[in-house]
mmCIF file of C-alpha atoms in Angstrom:
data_model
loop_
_atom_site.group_PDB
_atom_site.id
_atom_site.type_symbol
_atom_site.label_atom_id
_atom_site.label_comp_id
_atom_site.label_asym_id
_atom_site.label_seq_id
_atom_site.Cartn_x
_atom_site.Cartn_y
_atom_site.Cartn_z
ATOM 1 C CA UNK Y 1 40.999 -20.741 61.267
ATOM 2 C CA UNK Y 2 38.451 -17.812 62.331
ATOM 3 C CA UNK Y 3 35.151 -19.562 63.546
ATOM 4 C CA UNK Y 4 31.846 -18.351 65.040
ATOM 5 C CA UNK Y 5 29.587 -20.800 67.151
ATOM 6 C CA UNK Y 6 26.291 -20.492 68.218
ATOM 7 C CA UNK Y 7 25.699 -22.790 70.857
ATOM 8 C CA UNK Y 8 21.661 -23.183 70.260
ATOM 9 C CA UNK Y 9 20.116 -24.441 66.625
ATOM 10 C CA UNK Y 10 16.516 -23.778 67.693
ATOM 11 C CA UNK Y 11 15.081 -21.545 70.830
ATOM 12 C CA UNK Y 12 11.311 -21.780 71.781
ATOM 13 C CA UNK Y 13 10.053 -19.466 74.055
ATOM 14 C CA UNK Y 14 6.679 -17.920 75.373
ATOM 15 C CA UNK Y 15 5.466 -14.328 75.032
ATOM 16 C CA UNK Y 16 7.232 -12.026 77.941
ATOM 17 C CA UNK Y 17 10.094 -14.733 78.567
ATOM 18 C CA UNK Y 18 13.263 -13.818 78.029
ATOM 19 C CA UNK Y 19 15.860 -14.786 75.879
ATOM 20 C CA UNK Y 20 19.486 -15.400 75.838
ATOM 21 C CA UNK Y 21 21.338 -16.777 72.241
ATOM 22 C CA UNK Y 22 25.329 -17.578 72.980
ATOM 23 C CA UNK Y 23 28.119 -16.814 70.973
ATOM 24 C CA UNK Y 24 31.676 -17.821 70.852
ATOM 25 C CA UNK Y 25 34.044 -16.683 68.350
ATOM 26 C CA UNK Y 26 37.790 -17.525 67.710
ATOM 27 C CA UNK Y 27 40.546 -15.404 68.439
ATOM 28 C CA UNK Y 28 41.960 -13.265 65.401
ATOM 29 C CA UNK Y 29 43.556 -10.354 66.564
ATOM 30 C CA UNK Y 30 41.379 -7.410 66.251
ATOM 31 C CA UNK Y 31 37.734 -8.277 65.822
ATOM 32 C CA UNK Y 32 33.904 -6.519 65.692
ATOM 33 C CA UNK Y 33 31.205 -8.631 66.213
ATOM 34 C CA UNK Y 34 27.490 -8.253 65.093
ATOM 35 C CA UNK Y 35 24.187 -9.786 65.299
ATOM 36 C CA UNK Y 36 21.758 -10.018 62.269
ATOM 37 C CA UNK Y 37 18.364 -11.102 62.271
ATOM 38 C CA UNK Y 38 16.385 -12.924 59.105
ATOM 39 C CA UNK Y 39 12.523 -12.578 59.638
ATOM 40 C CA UNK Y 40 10.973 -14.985 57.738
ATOM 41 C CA UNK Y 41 10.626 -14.044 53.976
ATOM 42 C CA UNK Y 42 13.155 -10.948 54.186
ATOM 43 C CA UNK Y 43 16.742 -10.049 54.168
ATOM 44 C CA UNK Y 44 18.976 -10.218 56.954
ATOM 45 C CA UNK Y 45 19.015 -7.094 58.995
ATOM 46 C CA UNK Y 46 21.302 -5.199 61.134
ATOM 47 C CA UNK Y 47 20.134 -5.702 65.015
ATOM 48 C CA UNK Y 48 23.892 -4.298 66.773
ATOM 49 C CA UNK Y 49 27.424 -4.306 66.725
ATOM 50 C CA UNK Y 50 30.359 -4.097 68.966
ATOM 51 C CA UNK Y 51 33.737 -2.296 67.793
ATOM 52 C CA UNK Y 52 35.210 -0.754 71.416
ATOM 53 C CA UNK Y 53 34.185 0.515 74.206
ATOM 54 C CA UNK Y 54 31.026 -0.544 76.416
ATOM 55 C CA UNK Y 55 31.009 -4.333 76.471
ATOM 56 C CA UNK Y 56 27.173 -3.845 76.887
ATOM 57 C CA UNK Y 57 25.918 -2.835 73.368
ATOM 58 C CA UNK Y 58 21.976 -1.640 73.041
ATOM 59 C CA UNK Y 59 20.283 -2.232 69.058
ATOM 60 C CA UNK Y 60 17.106 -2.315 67.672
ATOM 61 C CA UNK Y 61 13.761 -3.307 68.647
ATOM 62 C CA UNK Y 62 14.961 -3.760 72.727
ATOM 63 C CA UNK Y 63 17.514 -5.732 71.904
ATOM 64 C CA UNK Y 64 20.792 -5.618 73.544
ATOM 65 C CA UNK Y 65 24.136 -7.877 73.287
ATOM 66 C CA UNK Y 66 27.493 -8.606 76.033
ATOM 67 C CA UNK Y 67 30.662 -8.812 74.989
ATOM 68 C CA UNK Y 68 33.504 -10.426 77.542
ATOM 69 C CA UNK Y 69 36.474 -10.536 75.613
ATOM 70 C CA UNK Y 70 38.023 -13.291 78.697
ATOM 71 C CA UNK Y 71 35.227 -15.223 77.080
ATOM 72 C CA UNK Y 72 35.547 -14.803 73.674
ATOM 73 C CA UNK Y 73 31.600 -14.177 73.659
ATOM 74 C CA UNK Y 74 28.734 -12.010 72.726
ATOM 75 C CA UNK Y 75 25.382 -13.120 73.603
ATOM 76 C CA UNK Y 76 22.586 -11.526 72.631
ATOM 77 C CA UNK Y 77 19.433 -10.425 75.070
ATOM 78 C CA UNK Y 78 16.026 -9.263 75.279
ATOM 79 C CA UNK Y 79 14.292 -9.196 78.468
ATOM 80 C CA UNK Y 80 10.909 -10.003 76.709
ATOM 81 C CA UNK Y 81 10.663 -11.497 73.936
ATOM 82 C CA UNK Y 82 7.438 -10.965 71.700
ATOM 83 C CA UNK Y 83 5.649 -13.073 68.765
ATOM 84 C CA UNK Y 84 7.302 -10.400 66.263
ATOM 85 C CA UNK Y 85 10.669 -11.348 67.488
ATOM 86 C CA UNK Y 86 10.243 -15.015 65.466
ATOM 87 C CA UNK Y 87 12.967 -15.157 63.144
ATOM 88 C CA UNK Y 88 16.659 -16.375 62.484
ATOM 89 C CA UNK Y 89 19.402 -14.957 64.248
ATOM 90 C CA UNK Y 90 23.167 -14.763 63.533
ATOM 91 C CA UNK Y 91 26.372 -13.587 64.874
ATOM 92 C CA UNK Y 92 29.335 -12.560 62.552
ATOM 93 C CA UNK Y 93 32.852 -11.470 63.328
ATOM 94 C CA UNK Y 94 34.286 -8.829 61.402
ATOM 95 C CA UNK Y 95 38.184 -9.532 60.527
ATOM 96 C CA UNK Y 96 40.448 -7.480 58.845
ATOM 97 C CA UNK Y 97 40.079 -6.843 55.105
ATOM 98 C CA UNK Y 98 36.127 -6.795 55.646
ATOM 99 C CA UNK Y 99 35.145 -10.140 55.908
ATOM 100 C CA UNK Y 100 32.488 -11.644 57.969
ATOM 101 C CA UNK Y 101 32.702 -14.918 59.249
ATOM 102 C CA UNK Y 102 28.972 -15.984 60.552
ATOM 103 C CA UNK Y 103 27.641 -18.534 62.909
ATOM 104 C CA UNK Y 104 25.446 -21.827 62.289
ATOM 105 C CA UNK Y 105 22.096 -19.297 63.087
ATOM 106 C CA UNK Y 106 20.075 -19.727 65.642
ATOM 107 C CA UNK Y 107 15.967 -20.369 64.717
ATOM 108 C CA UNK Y 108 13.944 -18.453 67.575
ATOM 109 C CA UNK Y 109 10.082 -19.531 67.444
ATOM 110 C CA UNK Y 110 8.097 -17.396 70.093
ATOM 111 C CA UNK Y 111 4.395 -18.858 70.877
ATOM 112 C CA UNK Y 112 1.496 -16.298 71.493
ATOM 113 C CA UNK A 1 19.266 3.640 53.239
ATOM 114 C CA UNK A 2 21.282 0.732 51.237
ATOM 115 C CA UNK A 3 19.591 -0.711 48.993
ATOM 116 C CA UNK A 4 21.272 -4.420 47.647
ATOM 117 C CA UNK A 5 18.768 -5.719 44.790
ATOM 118 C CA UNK A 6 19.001 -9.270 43.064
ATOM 119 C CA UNK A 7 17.560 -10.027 40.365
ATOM 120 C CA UNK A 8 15.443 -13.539 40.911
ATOM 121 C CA UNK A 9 13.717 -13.881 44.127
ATOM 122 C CA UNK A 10 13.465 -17.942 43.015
ATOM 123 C CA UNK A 11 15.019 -19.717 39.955
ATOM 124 C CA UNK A 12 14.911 -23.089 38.740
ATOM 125 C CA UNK A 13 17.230 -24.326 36.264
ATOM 126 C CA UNK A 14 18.504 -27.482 35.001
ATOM 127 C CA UNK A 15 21.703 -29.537 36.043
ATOM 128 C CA UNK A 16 24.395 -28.767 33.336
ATOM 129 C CA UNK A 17 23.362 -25.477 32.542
ATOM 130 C CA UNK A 18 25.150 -21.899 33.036
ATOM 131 C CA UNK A 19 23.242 -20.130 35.741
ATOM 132 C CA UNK A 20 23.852 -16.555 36.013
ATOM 133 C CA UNK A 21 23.026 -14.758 39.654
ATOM 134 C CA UNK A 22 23.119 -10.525 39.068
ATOM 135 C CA UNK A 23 22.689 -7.842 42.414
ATOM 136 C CA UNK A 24 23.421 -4.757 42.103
ATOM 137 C CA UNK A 25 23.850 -2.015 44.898
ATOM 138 C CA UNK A 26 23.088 1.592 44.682
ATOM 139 C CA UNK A 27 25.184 3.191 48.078
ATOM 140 C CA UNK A 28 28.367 3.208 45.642
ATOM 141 C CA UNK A 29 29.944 0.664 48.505
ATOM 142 C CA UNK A 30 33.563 -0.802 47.374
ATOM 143 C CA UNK A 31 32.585 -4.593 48.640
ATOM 144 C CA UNK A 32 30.651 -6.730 47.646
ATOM 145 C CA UNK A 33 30.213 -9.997 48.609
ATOM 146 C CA UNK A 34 28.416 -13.765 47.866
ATOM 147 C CA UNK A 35 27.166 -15.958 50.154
ATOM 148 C CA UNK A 36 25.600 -19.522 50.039
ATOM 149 C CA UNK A 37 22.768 -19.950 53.266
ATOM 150 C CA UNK A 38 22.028 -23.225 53.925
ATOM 151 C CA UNK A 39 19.930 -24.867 57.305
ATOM 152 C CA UNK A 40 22.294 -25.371 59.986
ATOM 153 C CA UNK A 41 25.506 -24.335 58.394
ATOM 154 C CA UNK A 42 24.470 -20.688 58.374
ATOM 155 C CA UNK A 43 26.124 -18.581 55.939
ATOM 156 C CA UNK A 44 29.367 -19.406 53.666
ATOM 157 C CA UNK A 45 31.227 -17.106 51.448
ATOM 158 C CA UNK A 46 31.782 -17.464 48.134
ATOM 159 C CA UNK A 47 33.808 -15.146 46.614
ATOM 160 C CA UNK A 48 34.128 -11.152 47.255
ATOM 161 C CA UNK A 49 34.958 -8.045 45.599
ATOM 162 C CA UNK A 50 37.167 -4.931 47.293
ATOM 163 C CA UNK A 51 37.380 -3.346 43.379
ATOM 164 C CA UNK A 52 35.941 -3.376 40.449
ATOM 165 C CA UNK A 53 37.487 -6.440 37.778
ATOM 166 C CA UNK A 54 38.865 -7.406 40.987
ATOM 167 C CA UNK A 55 37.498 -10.677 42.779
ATOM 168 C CA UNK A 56 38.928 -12.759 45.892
ATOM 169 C CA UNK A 57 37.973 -16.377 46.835
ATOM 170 C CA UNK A 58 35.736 -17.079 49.674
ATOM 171 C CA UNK A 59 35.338 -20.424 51.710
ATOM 172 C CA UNK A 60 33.501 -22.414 49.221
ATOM 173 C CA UNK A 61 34.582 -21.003 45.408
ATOM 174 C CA UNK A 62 34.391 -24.542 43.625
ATOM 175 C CA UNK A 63 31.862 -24.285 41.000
ATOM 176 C CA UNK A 64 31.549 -20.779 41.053
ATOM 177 C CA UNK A 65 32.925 -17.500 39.040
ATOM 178 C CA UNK A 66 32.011 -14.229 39.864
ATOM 179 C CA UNK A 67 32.592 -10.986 38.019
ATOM 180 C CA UNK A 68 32.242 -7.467 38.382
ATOM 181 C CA UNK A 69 32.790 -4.938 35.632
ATOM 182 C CA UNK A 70 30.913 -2.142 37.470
ATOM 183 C CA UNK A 71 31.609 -0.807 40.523
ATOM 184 C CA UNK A 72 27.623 -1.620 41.260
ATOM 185 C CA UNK A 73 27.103 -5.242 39.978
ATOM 186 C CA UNK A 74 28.498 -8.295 41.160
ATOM 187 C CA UNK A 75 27.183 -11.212 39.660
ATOM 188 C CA UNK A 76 28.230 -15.279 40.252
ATOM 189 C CA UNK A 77 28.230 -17.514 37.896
ATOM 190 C CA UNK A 78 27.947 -21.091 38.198
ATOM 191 C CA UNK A 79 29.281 -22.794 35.422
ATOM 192 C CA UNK A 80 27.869 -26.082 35.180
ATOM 193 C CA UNK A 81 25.157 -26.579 37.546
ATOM 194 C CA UNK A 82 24.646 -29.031 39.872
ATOM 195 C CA UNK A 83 22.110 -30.504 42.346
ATOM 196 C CA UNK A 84 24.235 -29.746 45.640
ATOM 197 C CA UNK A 85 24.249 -26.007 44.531
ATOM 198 C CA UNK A 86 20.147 -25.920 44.985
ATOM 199 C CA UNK A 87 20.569 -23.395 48.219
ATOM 200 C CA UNK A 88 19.274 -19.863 48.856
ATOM 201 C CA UNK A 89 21.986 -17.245 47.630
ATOM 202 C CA UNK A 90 22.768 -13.947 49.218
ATOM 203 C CA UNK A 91 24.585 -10.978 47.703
ATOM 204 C CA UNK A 92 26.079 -8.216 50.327
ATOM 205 C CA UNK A 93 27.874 -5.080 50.065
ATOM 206 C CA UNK A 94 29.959 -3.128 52.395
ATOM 207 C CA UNK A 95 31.409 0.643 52.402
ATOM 208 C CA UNK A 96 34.939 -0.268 52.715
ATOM 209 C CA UNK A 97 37.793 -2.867 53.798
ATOM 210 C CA UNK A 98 36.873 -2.048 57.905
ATOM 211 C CA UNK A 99 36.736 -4.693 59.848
ATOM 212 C CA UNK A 100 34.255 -2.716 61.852
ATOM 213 C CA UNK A 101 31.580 -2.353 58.323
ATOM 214 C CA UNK A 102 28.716 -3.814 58.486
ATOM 215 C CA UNK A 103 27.044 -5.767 55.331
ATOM 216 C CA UNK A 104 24.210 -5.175 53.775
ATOM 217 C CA UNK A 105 22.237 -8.165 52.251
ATOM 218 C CA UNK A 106 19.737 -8.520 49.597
ATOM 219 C CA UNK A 107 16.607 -10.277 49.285
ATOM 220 C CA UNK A 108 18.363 -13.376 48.495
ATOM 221 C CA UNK A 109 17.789 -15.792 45.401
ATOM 222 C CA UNK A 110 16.411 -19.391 46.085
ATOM 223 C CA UNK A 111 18.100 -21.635 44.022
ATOM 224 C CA UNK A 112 17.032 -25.281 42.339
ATOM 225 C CA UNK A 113 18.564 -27.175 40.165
ATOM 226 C CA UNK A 114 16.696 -30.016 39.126
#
């Protein structure tokens, strides 16, 4: 079956530090992978997405995501993370016939 | 921009009782989709819609109906409520059957059943 991982539950960071969140999905044939974010009390928003080309993907807000298809991964980046950037974040695979299959989320609490 | 709207941002109802969800989308998308978030197990799906009076089980259907007679509104339906369905619920809609669309989520409706 089609599965999405995300390898951390909970990420605490300072102000300026970076940030790394992991991301393994299954094989399925074609696939496009995303990342959504949830800040708290809101919907989930689009922050990128891969479909071809570049492995290195750039979204919103400085954010920026990987993919290495020899790793079946897409981990998402920021080279400084700020208090703003608390909030959930999830990875989904897109398979054919539109579904998304979504990871566990990963909760990212940044200190002041 | 999209614009997915659910009715209830919170809802309480009873165990037993017939619990009706409604969102409704205004970018004329063709999906539309339910989801189930809950801490740790991120988001399940429920059922989804490529068609109007057309639905398609998700991962978790038990429980649940869904129906859409509009190409706008998808609502779900949970027929006899029960405790394990208190969770926060999350209607989506997409432009087409691409792999490569993204979703686009509502508020979300928290869920209790007492």
């Amino acid at each position: 079956a089609q599965s999405v991982s995300q390898h951390n539950h909970h990420v605490i960071l300072s102000e300026a530090a970076s940030l790394e969140l992991g991301c393994n999905y299954s094989y399925g044939g074609t696939v496009n992978l995303f990342w959504y974010v949830q800040y708290p009390g809101q919907h989930l928003q689009l922050l990128l997405k891969y479909f071809s080309g570049d492995p290195l993907v750039k979204g919103i807000k400085g954010f920026e995501a990987e993919f290495i298809k020899s790793k079946f991964s897409f981990n998402l980046r920021k080279p400084s993370v700020q208090w703003s950037d608390t909030a959930e974040y999830f990875c989904a695979a897109g398979y054919q016939g539109g579904k998304l299959i979504f990871g566990q989320g990963t909760e990212l609490s940044v200190k002041p | 921009d999209v614009k997915v709207t659910q009715s209830s941002r919170y809802l309480v109802k009873r165990t037993g009782e017939k619990v009706f969800l409604e969102c409704v989308q205004d970018m004329d998308h063709e999906n539309m989709f339910w989801y189930r978030q809950d801490p740790g197990l991120g988001l399940r799906l429920i059922y989804f819609s490529y068609d109007v009076k057309m639905k398609e089980k998700g991962d978790i259907p038990e429980g649940y109906s869904v129906s859409r007679e509009k190409k706008e509104r998808f609502s779900l339906i949970l027929e006899s409520a029960s405790t394990n369905q208190t969770s926060m619920y999350l209607c989506a809609s997409s432009l087409t059957r691409g792999s490569n669309q993204p979703q686009h989520f509502g508020d979300g409706t928290r869920l209790s059943i007492l």
